[in-house]
Short mmCIF file of C-alpha atoms in Angstrom, two decimals:
data_model
loop_
_atom_site.label_atom_id
_atom_site.label_comp_id
_atom_site.label_asym_id
_atom_site.label_seq_id
_atom_site.Cartn_x
_atom_site.Cartn_y
_atom_site.Cartn_z
CA MET A 1 -32.64 12.56 10.88
CA SER A 2 -32.55 14.85 7.81
CA GLN A 3 -34.99 17.67 7.51
CA HIS A 4 -34.50 18.05 3.78
CA PRO A 5 -37.85 17.41 1.98
CA SER A 6 -38.15 14.38 -0.28
CA GLU A 7 -38.20 15.24 -3.94
CA ALA A 8 -40.19 12.11 -4.82
CA THR A 9 -43.88 12.31 -4.24
CA THR A 10 -45.81 9.56 -2.63
CA GLU A 11 -48.79 8.39 -4.69
CA SER A 12 -49.40 4.99 -3.24
CA LEU A 13 -48.63 4.11 0.37
CA GLY A 14 -50.51 1.02 1.16
CA THR A 15 -53.62 0.81 3.63
CA PRO A 16 -54.31 -0.44 7.09
CA GLN A 17 -54.96 -4.16 6.98
CA GLU A 18 -58.11 -5.89 8.19
CA SER A 19 -56.45 -8.69 10.17
CA GLY A 20 -56.72 -6.77 13.46
CA ASP A 21 -53.34 -5.11 12.92
CA GLU A 22 -53.87 -1.30 12.67
CA GLN A 23 -50.42 -0.51 11.31
CA ALA A 24 -50.25 0.21 7.66
CA ARG A 25 -48.27 -1.93 5.30
CA VAL A 26 -46.21 -0.51 2.56
CA ALA A 27 -44.11 -1.79 -0.30
CA ALA A 28 -41.30 -0.33 -2.33
CA ILE A 29 -39.27 -1.35 -5.41
CA ASP A 30 -35.87 0.09 -6.19
CA ILE A 31 -34.81 -0.46 -9.86
CA GLY A 32 -31.05 0.00 -9.78
CA SER A 33 -28.60 -0.33 -12.62
CA ASN A 34 -27.24 -3.63 -11.34
CA SER A 35 -30.16 -5.20 -9.47
CA MET A 36 -33.78 -4.73 -8.46
CA ARG A 37 -34.98 -4.89 -4.88
CA LEU A 38 -38.48 -5.21 -3.21
CA VAL A 39 -39.30 -4.63 0.44
CA VAL A 40 -42.66 -5.07 2.01
CA ALA A 41 -42.95 -3.59 5.55
CA GLN A 42 -45.23 -2.86 8.41
CA ILE A 43 -45.20 0.59 9.75
CA LEU A 44 -44.47 0.61 13.58
CA PRO A 45 -45.44 3.37 16.04
CA GLY A 46 -42.80 6.11 15.88
CA PHE A 47 -40.40 6.44 13.14
CA ASP A 48 -39.79 2.77 12.36
CA TYR A 49 -40.89 -0.17 10.37
CA ARG A 50 -40.68 -3.99 10.44
CA VAL A 51 -39.60 -5.86 7.22
CA LEU A 52 -42.26 -8.48 6.30
CA ASP A 53 -40.38 -9.70 3.20
CA GLU A 54 -37.46 -8.75 0.87
CA GLU A 55 -36.50 -9.97 -2.61
CA ARG A 56 -33.54 -9.17 -4.89
CA GLU A 57 -32.94 -9.95 -8.51
CA SER A 58 -29.81 -9.07 -10.60
CA THR A 59 -30.99 -7.80 -13.88
CA ARG A 60 -28.09 -5.69 -15.11
CA LEU A 61 -30.24 -2.98 -16.64
CA ALA A 62 -27.02 -0.82 -17.02
CA HIS A 63 -25.31 -3.56 -19.08
CA SER A 64 -24.26 -2.03 -22.46
CA LEU A 65 -25.54 1.39 -21.32
CA ALA A 66 -22.05 2.92 -21.46
CA VAL A 67 -21.50 1.42 -24.92
CA ASN A 68 -24.83 2.37 -26.77
CA GLY A 69 -26.76 4.52 -24.35
CA LYS A 70 -29.64 2.08 -24.22
CA LEU A 71 -31.15 -0.41 -21.79
CA ASP A 72 -30.26 -3.94 -22.83
CA GLU A 73 -33.39 -5.65 -24.27
CA GLY A 74 -32.59 -8.90 -22.59
CA ALA A 75 -32.32 -6.98 -19.28
CA ILE A 76 -35.52 -5.18 -19.90
CA GLU A 77 -37.47 -8.51 -20.24
CA LEU A 78 -35.83 -9.81 -16.95
CA SER A 79 -36.71 -6.60 -15.22
CA LEU A 80 -40.34 -6.74 -16.40
CA ALA A 81 -40.64 -10.34 -15.28
CA ALA A 82 -39.12 -9.36 -11.79
CA LEU A 83 -41.60 -6.56 -11.47
CA ARG A 84 -44.41 -8.95 -12.18
CA ARG A 85 -43.08 -11.30 -9.32
CA PHE A 86 -42.46 -8.48 -6.95
CA LYS A 87 -45.93 -7.25 -7.49
CA LYS A 88 -47.46 -10.66 -6.60
CA ILE A 89 -45.25 -10.92 -3.49
CA ALA A 90 -46.52 -7.49 -2.27
CA GLU A 91 -50.15 -8.43 -3.01
CA GLY A 92 -49.74 -11.52 -0.93
CA PHE A 93 -49.24 -9.21 2.12
CA GLY A 94 -52.25 -7.19 1.12
CA VAL A 95 -50.38 -4.29 -0.52
CA TYR A 96 -51.67 -3.42 -3.88
CA ASP A 97 -50.13 0.02 -4.37
CA ILE A 98 -46.32 -0.13 -4.64
CA ARG A 99 -43.91 2.75 -4.61
CA THR A 100 -41.46 2.02 -7.41
CA ILE A 101 -38.42 4.24 -8.25
CA ALA A 102 -35.75 3.86 -10.87
CA THR A 103 -32.36 5.43 -10.80
CA CYS A 104 -29.27 5.98 -13.03
CA ALA A 105 -29.79 3.41 -15.83
CA VAL A 106 -33.39 4.30 -16.56
CA ARG A 107 -32.73 8.08 -16.02
CA GLU A 108 -29.86 8.06 -18.59
CA ALA A 109 -31.00 5.45 -21.15
CA SER A 110 -32.53 6.69 -24.45
CA ASN A 111 -35.17 3.95 -24.16
CA GLY A 112 -35.82 4.55 -20.38
CA GLU A 113 -39.22 6.12 -21.07
CA GLU A 114 -40.16 3.17 -23.15
CA PHE A 115 -39.22 0.82 -20.36
CA CYS A 116 -41.36 2.83 -17.85
CA ARG A 117 -44.30 2.75 -20.39
CA ARG A 118 -44.09 -1.00 -20.75
CA ALA A 119 -44.06 -1.34 -16.89
CA GLN A 120 -47.15 0.66 -16.63
CA GLU A 121 -49.13 -1.02 -19.38
CA GLU A 122 -47.95 -4.66 -19.05
CA GLU A 123 -47.47 -4.85 -15.26
CA GLY A 124 -49.56 -2.02 -13.84
CA ILE A 125 -46.63 -0.41 -12.15
CA GLN A 126 -45.94 3.16 -12.31
CA ILE A 127 -42.21 3.96 -12.17
CA GLU A 128 -40.84 7.18 -10.79
CA VAL A 129 -37.49 8.10 -12.08
CA ILE A 130 -35.62 10.14 -9.54
CA SER A 131 -32.62 12.44 -9.90
CA SER A 132 -29.17 11.74 -8.65
CA GLU A 133 -29.56 14.40 -6.04
CA MET A 134 -32.68 12.57 -4.75
CA GLU A 135 -30.62 9.33 -4.60
CA GLY A 136 -28.17 11.12 -2.42
CA GLN A 137 -31.00 12.55 -0.22
CA LEU A 138 -32.51 9.04 0.22
CA ALA A 139 -29.12 7.55 1.09
CA PHE A 140 -28.52 10.30 3.65
CA LYS A 141 -31.97 9.81 5.18
CA SER A 142 -31.17 6.11 5.72
CA VAL A 143 -27.76 6.81 7.26
CA ALA A 144 -28.92 9.53 9.49
CA GLN A 145 -31.68 7.38 10.85
CA ALA A 146 -29.35 4.42 11.52
CA PHE A 147 -26.34 6.39 13.02
CA ASP A 148 -26.06 9.42 15.16
CA ILE A 149 -24.27 11.94 12.91
CA ARG A 150 -25.59 15.05 14.43
CA ASP A 151 -22.21 16.22 15.79
CA MET A 152 -20.09 14.96 12.98
CA ASN A 153 -18.67 15.87 9.61
CA VAL A 154 -19.33 12.88 7.43
CA ALA A 155 -19.42 11.71 3.79
CA ILE A 156 -21.93 9.16 2.48
CA ALA A 157 -21.22 7.16 -0.72
CA ASP A 158 -23.95 5.28 -2.40
CA ILE A 159 -22.31 3.02 -5.11
CA GLY A 160 -24.80 1.67 -7.67
CA GLY A 161 -24.38 -0.07 -10.91
CA GLY A 162 -24.33 3.17 -13.04
CA SER A 163 -23.41 5.96 -10.65
CA THR A 164 -22.03 6.93 -7.26
CA GLU A 165 -23.64 9.71 -5.25
CA VAL A 166 -21.48 11.43 -2.66
CA VAL A 167 -23.16 13.40 0.18
CA TYR A 168 -21.29 15.63 2.49
CA ALA A 169 -23.20 16.26 5.81
CA CYS A 170 -22.38 18.26 8.86
CA GLY A 171 -24.38 18.46 12.06
CA GLY A 172 -27.00 16.06 10.72
CA HIS A 173 -27.70 18.22 7.64
CA VAL A 174 -26.71 17.74 3.97
CA GLU A 175 -24.11 20.22 2.99
CA GLU A 176 -23.42 19.12 -0.62
CA ILE A 177 -24.40 16.27 -3.03
CA PHE A 178 -21.93 15.24 -5.76
CA PRO A 179 -23.26 12.95 -8.41
CA THR A 180 -20.72 11.01 -10.37
CA HIS A 181 -20.74 8.35 -13.26
CA LEU A 182 -18.82 5.77 -11.20
CA GLY A 183 -20.99 2.82 -11.13
CA CYS A 184 -19.45 -0.59 -10.70
CA VAL A 185 -21.20 -1.98 -13.88
CA ARG A 186 -20.48 1.23 -15.94
CA VAL A 187 -16.81 1.34 -14.82
CA THR A 188 -16.30 -2.29 -15.57
CA GLU A 189 -17.68 -2.05 -18.98
CA GLU A 190 -15.63 1.12 -19.72
CA PHE A 191 -12.29 -0.01 -18.41
CA GLY A 192 -12.44 -3.95 -18.36
CA ILE A 193 -11.12 -4.12 -21.95
CA ASN A 194 -11.15 -7.61 -23.69
CA ASP A 195 -12.66 -9.38 -20.56
CA GLU A 196 -9.38 -8.80 -18.70
CA LEU A 197 -11.40 -7.48 -15.73
CA PHE A 198 -8.44 -5.68 -14.22
CA THR A 199 -6.23 -8.82 -13.74
CA THR A 200 -3.29 -7.14 -15.39
CA PRO A 201 -1.38 -4.03 -13.99
CA ASP A 202 -2.07 -2.05 -17.02
CA SER A 203 -5.85 -2.58 -16.92
CA LEU A 204 -5.88 -1.81 -13.13
CA LYS A 205 -3.89 1.35 -13.73
CA ARG A 206 -6.33 2.50 -16.47
CA LEU A 207 -9.25 1.82 -14.03
CA ILE A 208 -7.64 3.86 -11.27
CA THR A 209 -6.76 6.73 -13.61
CA GLY A 210 -10.34 6.78 -14.95
CA ILE A 211 -11.77 6.85 -11.46
CA ASP A 212 -9.53 9.67 -10.20
CA LYS A 213 -10.40 11.79 -13.33
CA GLU A 214 -14.14 11.54 -12.39
CA LEU A 215 -13.32 12.34 -8.82
CA LYS A 216 -11.15 15.32 -9.40
CA PRO A 217 -14.03 17.91 -9.33
CA LEU A 218 -15.45 16.37 -6.29
CA VAL A 219 -12.11 16.82 -4.39
CA LYS A 220 -11.77 20.51 -5.60
CA LYS A 221 -15.33 21.37 -4.25
CA ARG A 222 -15.40 19.36 -1.17
CA PRO A 223 -16.51 21.54 1.81
CA PHE A 224 -14.50 19.70 4.53
CA VAL A 225 -12.40 16.60 5.19
CA PRO A 226 -14.88 14.04 6.61
CA GLN A 227 -14.28 12.31 9.93
CA VAL A 228 -15.69 9.10 8.45
CA LEU A 229 -17.19 7.72 5.24
CA PHE A 230 -20.42 5.88 5.47
CA GLY A 231 -21.02 3.46 2.59
CA THR A 232 -24.37 2.24 1.22
CA GLY A 233 -25.09 -0.34 -1.51
CA GLY A 234 -24.10 -3.89 -2.38
CA THR A 235 -20.42 -3.08 -3.01
CA PHE A 236 -19.93 -1.92 0.59
CA THR A 237 -21.84 -4.87 2.11
CA THR A 238 -19.92 -7.32 -0.06
CA LEU A 239 -16.58 -5.73 1.07
CA ALA A 240 -17.65 -6.30 4.76
CA SER A 241 -18.72 -9.90 3.95
CA MET A 242 -15.34 -10.80 2.38
CA LEU A 243 -13.34 -9.13 5.20
CA MET A 244 -15.37 -10.95 7.91
CA MET A 245 -14.94 -14.23 6.16
CA GLN A 246 -11.24 -13.66 5.99
CA ARG A 247 -11.00 -12.74 9.62
CA GLY A 248 -13.12 -15.65 10.80
CA GLU A 249 -15.82 -13.06 12.06
CA VAL A 250 -18.72 -15.33 10.78
CA GLY A 251 -22.04 -14.25 12.21
CA GLN A 252 -21.27 -10.60 12.69
CA VAL A 253 -23.72 -8.02 11.25
CA GLU A 254 -22.56 -5.90 8.41
CA TRP A 255 -24.29 -2.82 9.83
CA GLY A 256 -21.74 -0.46 11.32
CA TYR A 257 -18.78 -2.66 10.45
CA ARG A 258 -15.51 -0.60 10.49
CA VAL A 259 -13.11 -0.85 7.66
CA HIS A 260 -9.75 1.05 7.48
CA ARG A 261 -8.46 2.49 4.26
CA ALA A 262 -5.49 -0.01 4.31
CA ASP A 263 -8.06 -2.91 4.44
CA VAL A 264 -9.66 -1.58 1.24
CA SER A 265 -6.47 -1.20 -0.61
CA HIS A 266 -5.33 -4.66 0.45
CA MET A 267 -8.55 -6.19 -0.79
CA LEU A 268 -8.20 -4.26 -4.06
CA ASP A 269 -4.77 -5.68 -4.58
CA GLN A 270 -5.82 -9.19 -3.62
CA LEU A 271 -8.88 -9.15 -6.07
CA SER A 272 -6.90 -7.69 -8.96
CA LYS A 273 -4.49 -10.70 -8.86
CA MET A 274 -7.43 -13.30 -9.06
CA THR A 275 -9.02 -14.74 -12.08
CA LEU A 276 -12.81 -14.35 -12.56
CA LYS A 277 -13.07 -18.02 -11.71
CA GLN A 278 -11.13 -17.58 -8.48
CA ARG A 279 -13.24 -14.57 -7.46
CA LYS A 280 -16.51 -16.61 -7.88
CA SER A 281 -15.35 -19.04 -5.32
CA LEU A 282 -14.13 -16.35 -2.88
CA PRO A 283 -15.90 -16.71 0.47
CA GLY A 284 -18.34 -13.66 1.05
CA LEU A 285 -18.47 -12.70 -2.60
CA SER A 286 -21.48 -13.75 -4.51
CA ALA A 287 -20.89 -15.09 -8.01
CA ASP A 288 -23.12 -12.67 -9.74
CA ARG A 289 -21.02 -9.77 -8.44
CA ALA A 290 -17.55 -11.37 -9.11
CA ASP A 291 -17.15 -9.62 -12.46
CA ILE A 292 -17.89 -6.01 -11.07
CA ILE A 293 -16.39 -6.22 -7.63
CA VAL A 294 -12.94 -4.93 -8.65
CA ALA A 295 -14.38 -1.78 -10.10
CA GLY A 296 -16.59 -1.36 -7.00
CA ILE A 297 -13.71 -1.81 -4.57
CA ALA A 298 -11.59 0.48 -6.66
CA ILE A 299 -14.24 3.26 -6.34
CA ILE A 300 -14.17 2.92 -2.51
CA ASP A 301 -10.36 2.94 -2.46
CA ARG A 302 -10.05 6.03 -4.59
CA LEU A 303 -12.89 7.81 -2.68
CA MET A 304 -11.17 7.26 0.68
CA HIS A 305 -7.82 8.37 -0.87
CA ARG A 306 -9.26 11.42 -2.50
CA MET A 307 -11.27 12.51 0.53
CA ASP A 308 -8.36 11.82 2.79
CA VAL A 309 -10.55 9.71 5.16
CA ASN A 310 -9.15 6.73 6.91
CA MET A 311 -12.40 5.12 8.37
CA LEU A 312 -15.27 3.57 6.51
CA ARG A 313 -18.35 2.26 8.17
CA ILE A 314 -20.75 -0.01 6.46
CA HIS A 315 -24.55 0.65 6.31
CA ASP A 316 -26.51 -2.42 5.25
CA ARG A 317 -29.54 -0.30 4.07
CA GLY A 318 -29.57 2.56 1.63
CA ILE A 319 -31.85 4.17 -0.97
CA ARG A 320 -34.70 1.60 -0.51
CA ASP A 321 -34.66 2.34 3.33
CA GLY A 322 -34.56 6.02 2.72
CA LEU A 323 -37.56 5.60 0.52
CA MET A 324 -39.48 3.67 3.15
CA LEU A 325 -38.69 6.33 5.78
CA SER A 326 -39.97 9.02 3.35
CA MET A 327 -43.20 6.97 2.97
CA ILE A 328 -43.58 6.86 6.83
CA GLU A 329 -43.10 10.61 6.95
CA ASP A 330 -45.82 10.96 4.43
CA LEU A 331 -48.13 8.67 6.36
CA GLN A 332 -47.31 10.35 9.72
CA PRO A 333 -46.33 13.85 8.71
CA GLY A 334 -46.12 15.13 12.25
CA LEU A 335 -43.03 13.02 13.19
CA GLY A 336 -40.60 14.87 11.13
CA THR A 337 -41.96 18.19 11.75
CA GLU A 338 -41.96 17.73 15.50
CA LYS A 339 -38.54 16.44 15.52
CA ALA A 340 -37.12 19.22 13.38
CA ALA A 341 -38.89 21.82 15.67
CA ALA A 342 -37.47 20.27 18.84
CA GLU A 343 -33.92 20.37 17.35
CA GLU A 344 -34.30 23.85 16.10
CA LEU A 345 -35.62 25.02 19.62
CA ARG A 346 -32.76 23.27 21.45
CA ARG A 347 -30.17 25.05 19.17
CA LEU A 348 -31.84 28.40 19.62
CA GLU A 349 -32.05 28.04 23.30
CA ALA A 350 -28.41 27.06 23.53
CA MET A 351 -27.19 30.14 21.45
CA GLU A 352 -29.36 32.50 23.47
CA ALA A 353 -28.05 31.07 26.81
CA PHE A 354 -24.58 31.29 25.53
CA SER A 355 -24.90 34.92 24.41
CA ARG A 356 -26.61 35.95 27.54
CA SER A 357 -23.84 34.32 29.66
CA CYS A 358 -21.29 36.47 27.82
CA GLY A 359 -23.08 39.72 28.53
CA VAL A 360 -24.53 40.31 25.08
CA ASP A 361 -27.36 42.83 24.57
CA MET A 362 -29.98 40.33 23.44
CA ILE A 363 -32.55 42.89 22.16
CA HIS A 364 -29.98 44.46 19.79
CA THR A 365 -28.61 40.94 18.90
CA ARG A 366 -32.06 39.46 17.87
CA HIS A 367 -32.83 42.52 15.83
CA VAL A 368 -29.54 42.37 13.92
CA ALA A 369 -30.03 38.67 13.38
CA ASN A 370 -33.46 39.21 11.88
CA LEU A 371 -32.22 42.00 9.69
CA ALA A 372 -29.36 39.70 8.56
CA VAL A 373 -31.73 36.97 7.64
CA LYS A 374 -34.01 39.29 5.80
CA LEU A 375 -31.23 40.76 3.72
CA PHE A 376 -29.68 37.31 3.05
CA GLN A 377 -33.02 35.93 1.79
CA GLN A 378 -33.53 38.70 -0.65
CA LEU A 379 -29.78 38.61 -1.93
CA ALA A 380 -29.63 34.93 -2.14
CA PRO A 381 -31.45 34.50 -5.47
CA ILE A 382 -29.53 37.41 -6.97
CA PHE A 383 -26.15 36.00 -6.05
CA ASP A 384 -27.02 32.26 -6.12
CA LEU A 385 -26.24 31.90 -2.43
CA LYS A 386 -26.83 28.65 -0.65
CA GLU A 387 -30.29 28.83 0.76
CA SER A 388 -29.56 26.99 3.97
CA ASP A 389 -27.00 29.57 4.92
CA ASP A 390 -29.81 31.76 6.40
CA GLU A 391 -29.32 29.52 9.37
CA THR A 392 -25.63 30.18 9.29
CA ILE A 393 -25.96 33.98 9.16
CA PHE A 394 -28.60 33.90 11.93
CA ALA A 395 -26.36 31.94 14.15
CA SER A 396 -23.40 34.18 13.32
CA ALA A 397 -25.37 37.25 14.25
CA MET A 398 -26.73 35.73 17.49
CA LEU A 399 -23.13 34.87 18.57
CA GLN A 400 -21.11 37.67 17.08
CA ASP A 401 -20.72 39.61 20.38
CA VAL A 402 -19.92 36.83 22.78
CA GLY A 403 -16.32 38.20 22.76
CA TYR A 404 -17.58 41.01 24.86
CA LEU A 405 -17.02 38.48 27.81
CA ILE A 406 -13.27 39.16 27.35
CA ASN A 407 -13.07 42.71 26.21
CA TYR A 408 -14.66 45.17 23.80
CA GLU A 409 -11.79 46.27 21.58
CA LYS A 410 -11.03 42.83 20.11
CA HIS A 411 -14.34 41.26 20.89
CA HIS A 412 -14.75 39.95 17.26
CA LYS A 413 -11.50 38.01 17.55
CA HIS A 414 -12.55 36.63 20.88
CA SER A 415 -15.89 35.68 19.51
CA TYR A 416 -14.20 33.39 16.99
CA SER A 417 -12.49 31.37 19.68
CA LEU A 418 -15.36 31.22 22.04
CA ILE A 419 -17.71 30.07 19.20
CA LEU A 420 -15.25 27.51 17.84
CA ASN A 421 -14.85 25.86 21.28
CA SER A 422 -18.40 26.30 22.53
CA GLN A 423 -19.62 22.73 21.46
CA LEU A 424 -23.11 24.17 21.05
CA PRO A 425 -25.67 21.38 20.38
CA GLY A 426 -26.96 21.06 16.88
CA PHE A 427 -23.78 22.28 15.19
CA SER A 428 -21.08 20.20 13.69
CA ARG A 429 -17.47 21.27 14.12
CA HIS A 430 -17.41 22.46 10.52
CA ALA A 431 -20.62 24.44 10.94
CA LEU A 432 -19.21 26.08 14.12
CA GLU A 433 -16.00 26.95 12.18
CA ILE A 434 -18.04 28.79 9.42
CA VAL A 435 -20.20 30.61 12.08
CA ALA A 436 -17.10 31.58 14.09
CA ASN A 437 -15.42 32.98 10.94
CA VAL A 438 -18.42 34.99 9.87
CA ALA A 439 -18.64 36.35 13.50
CA ARG A 440 -14.96 37.12 13.44
CA TYR A 441 -15.38 39.39 10.42
CA HIS A 442 -18.44 41.20 11.46
CA ARG A 443 -16.28 44.20 12.23
CA GLY A 444 -12.61 45.08 11.93
CA ALA A 445 -10.18 43.93 9.18
CA ASN A 446 -11.52 42.09 6.06
CA PRO A 447 -10.54 38.42 5.70
CA LYS A 448 -6.91 38.07 4.68
CA LYS A 449 -4.66 35.29 3.38
CA LYS A 450 -2.55 35.80 6.29
CA HIS A 451 -5.31 34.91 8.79
CA GLY A 452 -4.84 31.34 9.67
CA ASN A 453 -8.57 30.86 10.69
CA PHE A 454 -9.56 31.91 7.21
CA THR A 455 -6.94 30.12 5.03
CA ARG A 456 -7.86 26.81 6.67
CA LEU A 457 -11.16 27.03 4.88
CA SER A 458 -11.76 25.59 1.41
CA ASP A 459 -12.04 28.21 -1.39
CA ASN A 460 -15.86 27.76 -1.43
CA ASP A 461 -16.04 28.39 2.26
CA GLN A 462 -13.89 31.38 2.11
CA LEU A 463 -16.30 32.91 -0.41
CA ARG A 464 -19.10 32.06 1.89
CA VAL A 465 -17.50 33.61 4.86
CA LYS A 466 -16.75 36.85 2.95
CA GLN A 467 -20.31 37.10 1.60
CA LEU A 468 -22.00 36.34 4.86
CA ALA A 469 -19.81 38.59 6.94
CA ALA A 470 -20.45 41.37 4.44
CA ILE A 471 -24.17 41.08 4.88
CA LEU A 472 -23.77 40.77 8.61
CA ARG A 473 -21.80 44.00 8.70
CA ILE A 474 -24.60 45.84 6.85
CA ALA A 475 -27.29 44.31 9.24
CA GLY A 476 -25.35 45.35 12.36
CA ALA A 477 -24.88 48.89 11.03
CA LEU A 478 -28.48 49.23 10.50
CA ASP A 479 -28.97 49.04 14.28
CA ARG A 480 -25.86 51.11 15.13
CA SER A 481 -28.07 53.27 17.34
CA HIS A 482 -29.20 50.12 19.32
CA ARG A 483 -32.75 51.56 19.07
CA GLN A 484 -34.22 49.00 16.63
CA GLN A 485 -35.57 51.77 14.49
CA VAL A 486 -35.16 49.90 11.07
CA SER A 487 -38.27 47.89 10.72
CA LYS A 488 -38.04 46.51 7.18
CA VAL A 489 -35.50 46.24 4.39
CA GLU A 490 -36.23 45.74 0.60
CA VAL A 491 -33.44 44.79 -1.75
CA VAL A 492 -33.56 45.60 -5.54
CA ALA A 493 -30.86 44.61 -8.04
CA HIS A 494 -29.57 47.08 -10.53
CA PRO A 495 -26.98 46.51 -13.35
CA ASP A 496 -24.21 48.29 -11.36
CA HIS A 497 -25.39 48.12 -7.77
CA ILE A 498 -27.76 46.74 -5.11
CA PHE A 499 -30.23 49.20 -3.74
CA VAL A 500 -31.65 48.73 -0.22
CA THR A 501 -34.75 50.62 0.78
CA VAL A 502 -34.82 51.05 4.58
CA GLU A 503 -38.08 51.52 6.35
CA ALA A 504 -37.50 53.15 9.71
CA THR A 505 -39.15 55.07 12.57
CA GLY A 506 -37.60 57.85 14.57
CA ASP A 507 -34.33 59.38 13.29
CA PRO A 508 -32.31 56.53 11.59
CA GLU A 509 -29.44 58.93 10.62
CA VAL A 510 -26.81 57.15 12.61
CA ASP A 511 -27.91 53.75 11.35
CA LEU A 512 -27.86 54.78 7.66
CA TRP A 513 -24.44 56.56 8.15
CA ALA A 514 -23.03 53.40 9.76
CA ALA A 515 -24.47 51.19 6.92
CA ARG A 516 -22.94 53.46 4.14
CA SER A 517 -19.56 53.32 5.98
CA ARG A 518 -19.51 49.55 6.07
CA THR A 519 -19.82 48.70 2.43
CA GLU A 520 -16.27 47.99 1.54
CA LEU A 521 -16.41 44.19 2.21
CA PHE A 522 -19.75 43.88 0.35
CA GLY A 523 -18.24 45.46 -2.73
CA LYS A 524 -15.37 42.98 -2.61
CA ALA A 525 -17.41 39.91 -1.81
CA PHE A 526 -20.10 40.57 -4.43
CA ASP A 527 -18.22 42.63 -6.92
CA THR A 528 -20.85 45.32 -6.96
CA ASP A 529 -21.82 48.50 -4.93
CA ILE A 530 -24.63 48.66 -2.38
CA ARG A 531 -26.59 51.95 -1.79
CA PHE A 532 -29.35 52.80 0.68
CA GLY A 533 -32.52 54.91 0.69
CA LEU A 534 -34.93 55.75 3.34
CA ARG A 535 -38.72 55.23 3.46
CA ARG A 536 -41.07 56.12 6.21
CA PRO A 537 -43.67 53.55 7.26
CA ALA A 538 -47.36 54.19 6.76
CA ALA A 539 -48.83 56.32 9.52
CA SER A 540 -51.45 53.75 10.35
CA SER A 541 -49.07 51.03 11.36
CA VAL A 542 -45.37 50.15 11.64
CA SER A 543 -44.22 47.01 10.11
CA SER A 544 -43.42 44.39 12.70
CA GLU A 545 -41.82 42.07 10.18
CA LEU A 546 -38.44 42.11 12.03
CA SER A 547 -39.63 42.35 15.54
#
């Protein structure tokens, strides 16, 4: 389960019912670009819920959005009527406060605020317009609850009518979220010229070229090649439904259904050769999705091609489910916190046990790890470093010396191999590769293009490794004496350098000398100098911030 906090606030979560059932009931509405969905559910003990009722209505709010930047007036009226019906359904279950979110179409439309105002005034429903990043977080939350992805590098794609959010996650944590403008309705309107709807080779070629252009930045910035792509949204479940009908797999569940890249390409080819009338009669494809399905399948096909991923798994839930899970977390806040704490403790214990088994000086190692985190947290806002990498540098510091198990002289190189093959719990393969590289460069030569372990990384990850290793070198140097004399570090940015004030007891001469002699990589990684100064702690007490 993801531990990233939900951006959307929960104003109304329902209340326990009077019918002798103590579990709370909640309702949520997801206003998408293609359709609107309602779910009414009952919270169950633990982190789960039981669906009491669901409803869906295709309103096509994003229709004409790509053309004039506005929500279609007819679609607005349909959506308001659907909201009215959804509200009555929820009230029938005793839920009078409904969490309602809107995504791409309302977010981008010039009259989106007017639509929200009318929903509030005419239907008494307050709409919360969420960001594309939040859409990605909710999709991830749903997938992480439904599948065990803790030890995998995965991508999650949520295809809607107006946008597709792509989430890269490793070790059960979100690595990156890439929003795109590739919605099945938007793409159909943009490239389905003259109602051809991609039935000619030229129109299909234009479609694929347009999708590839939008995906190009995503491919350049991807942090890793995912082992599997998880798909959420109606396009994915429709793909599964069509394949199951063709294969005679009637009655199988869509959840978890496996689809190979070749299956997607074949389906795209098949659909593009059919007329709209033929698509409407295709088993497994609903008539109201027949006009946008080619664009949706084309998005999947190009995503898999560009990501270089061969396996797709279908998830029959998505943003709405993620929203429900967020509501449960808010009603039972201890659940998420306890789970996160248990996972963190498990990972820390595994790191410590591994280091101890390799003969590591644990007092020195813990002190360096804490110094590294404190330096990183102060440098992060200055250089726009990834906040979650405080965990990466902590793990790298805790494991940097495990190579002592083999020998001292090249222990940093041995540390790389040992970490990479450790299979430590709570780390994905990609996360371990980053940690192993940072540990590899905590001493010795700087990262070089001739180092295979380094060049295998993406450009973004190479920079991460350089910067984290540079900080780790400074932290290690500040305990060169192995006497834990440095109790505090304060970082100040100047136009031409970074100044670190070191607070220390005893005689930190060796520690400061070591720090000043290990600044080369820092200068290269951050394109600035780093300098150090000494300050004695107050006589009354010594800071225990890093102890």
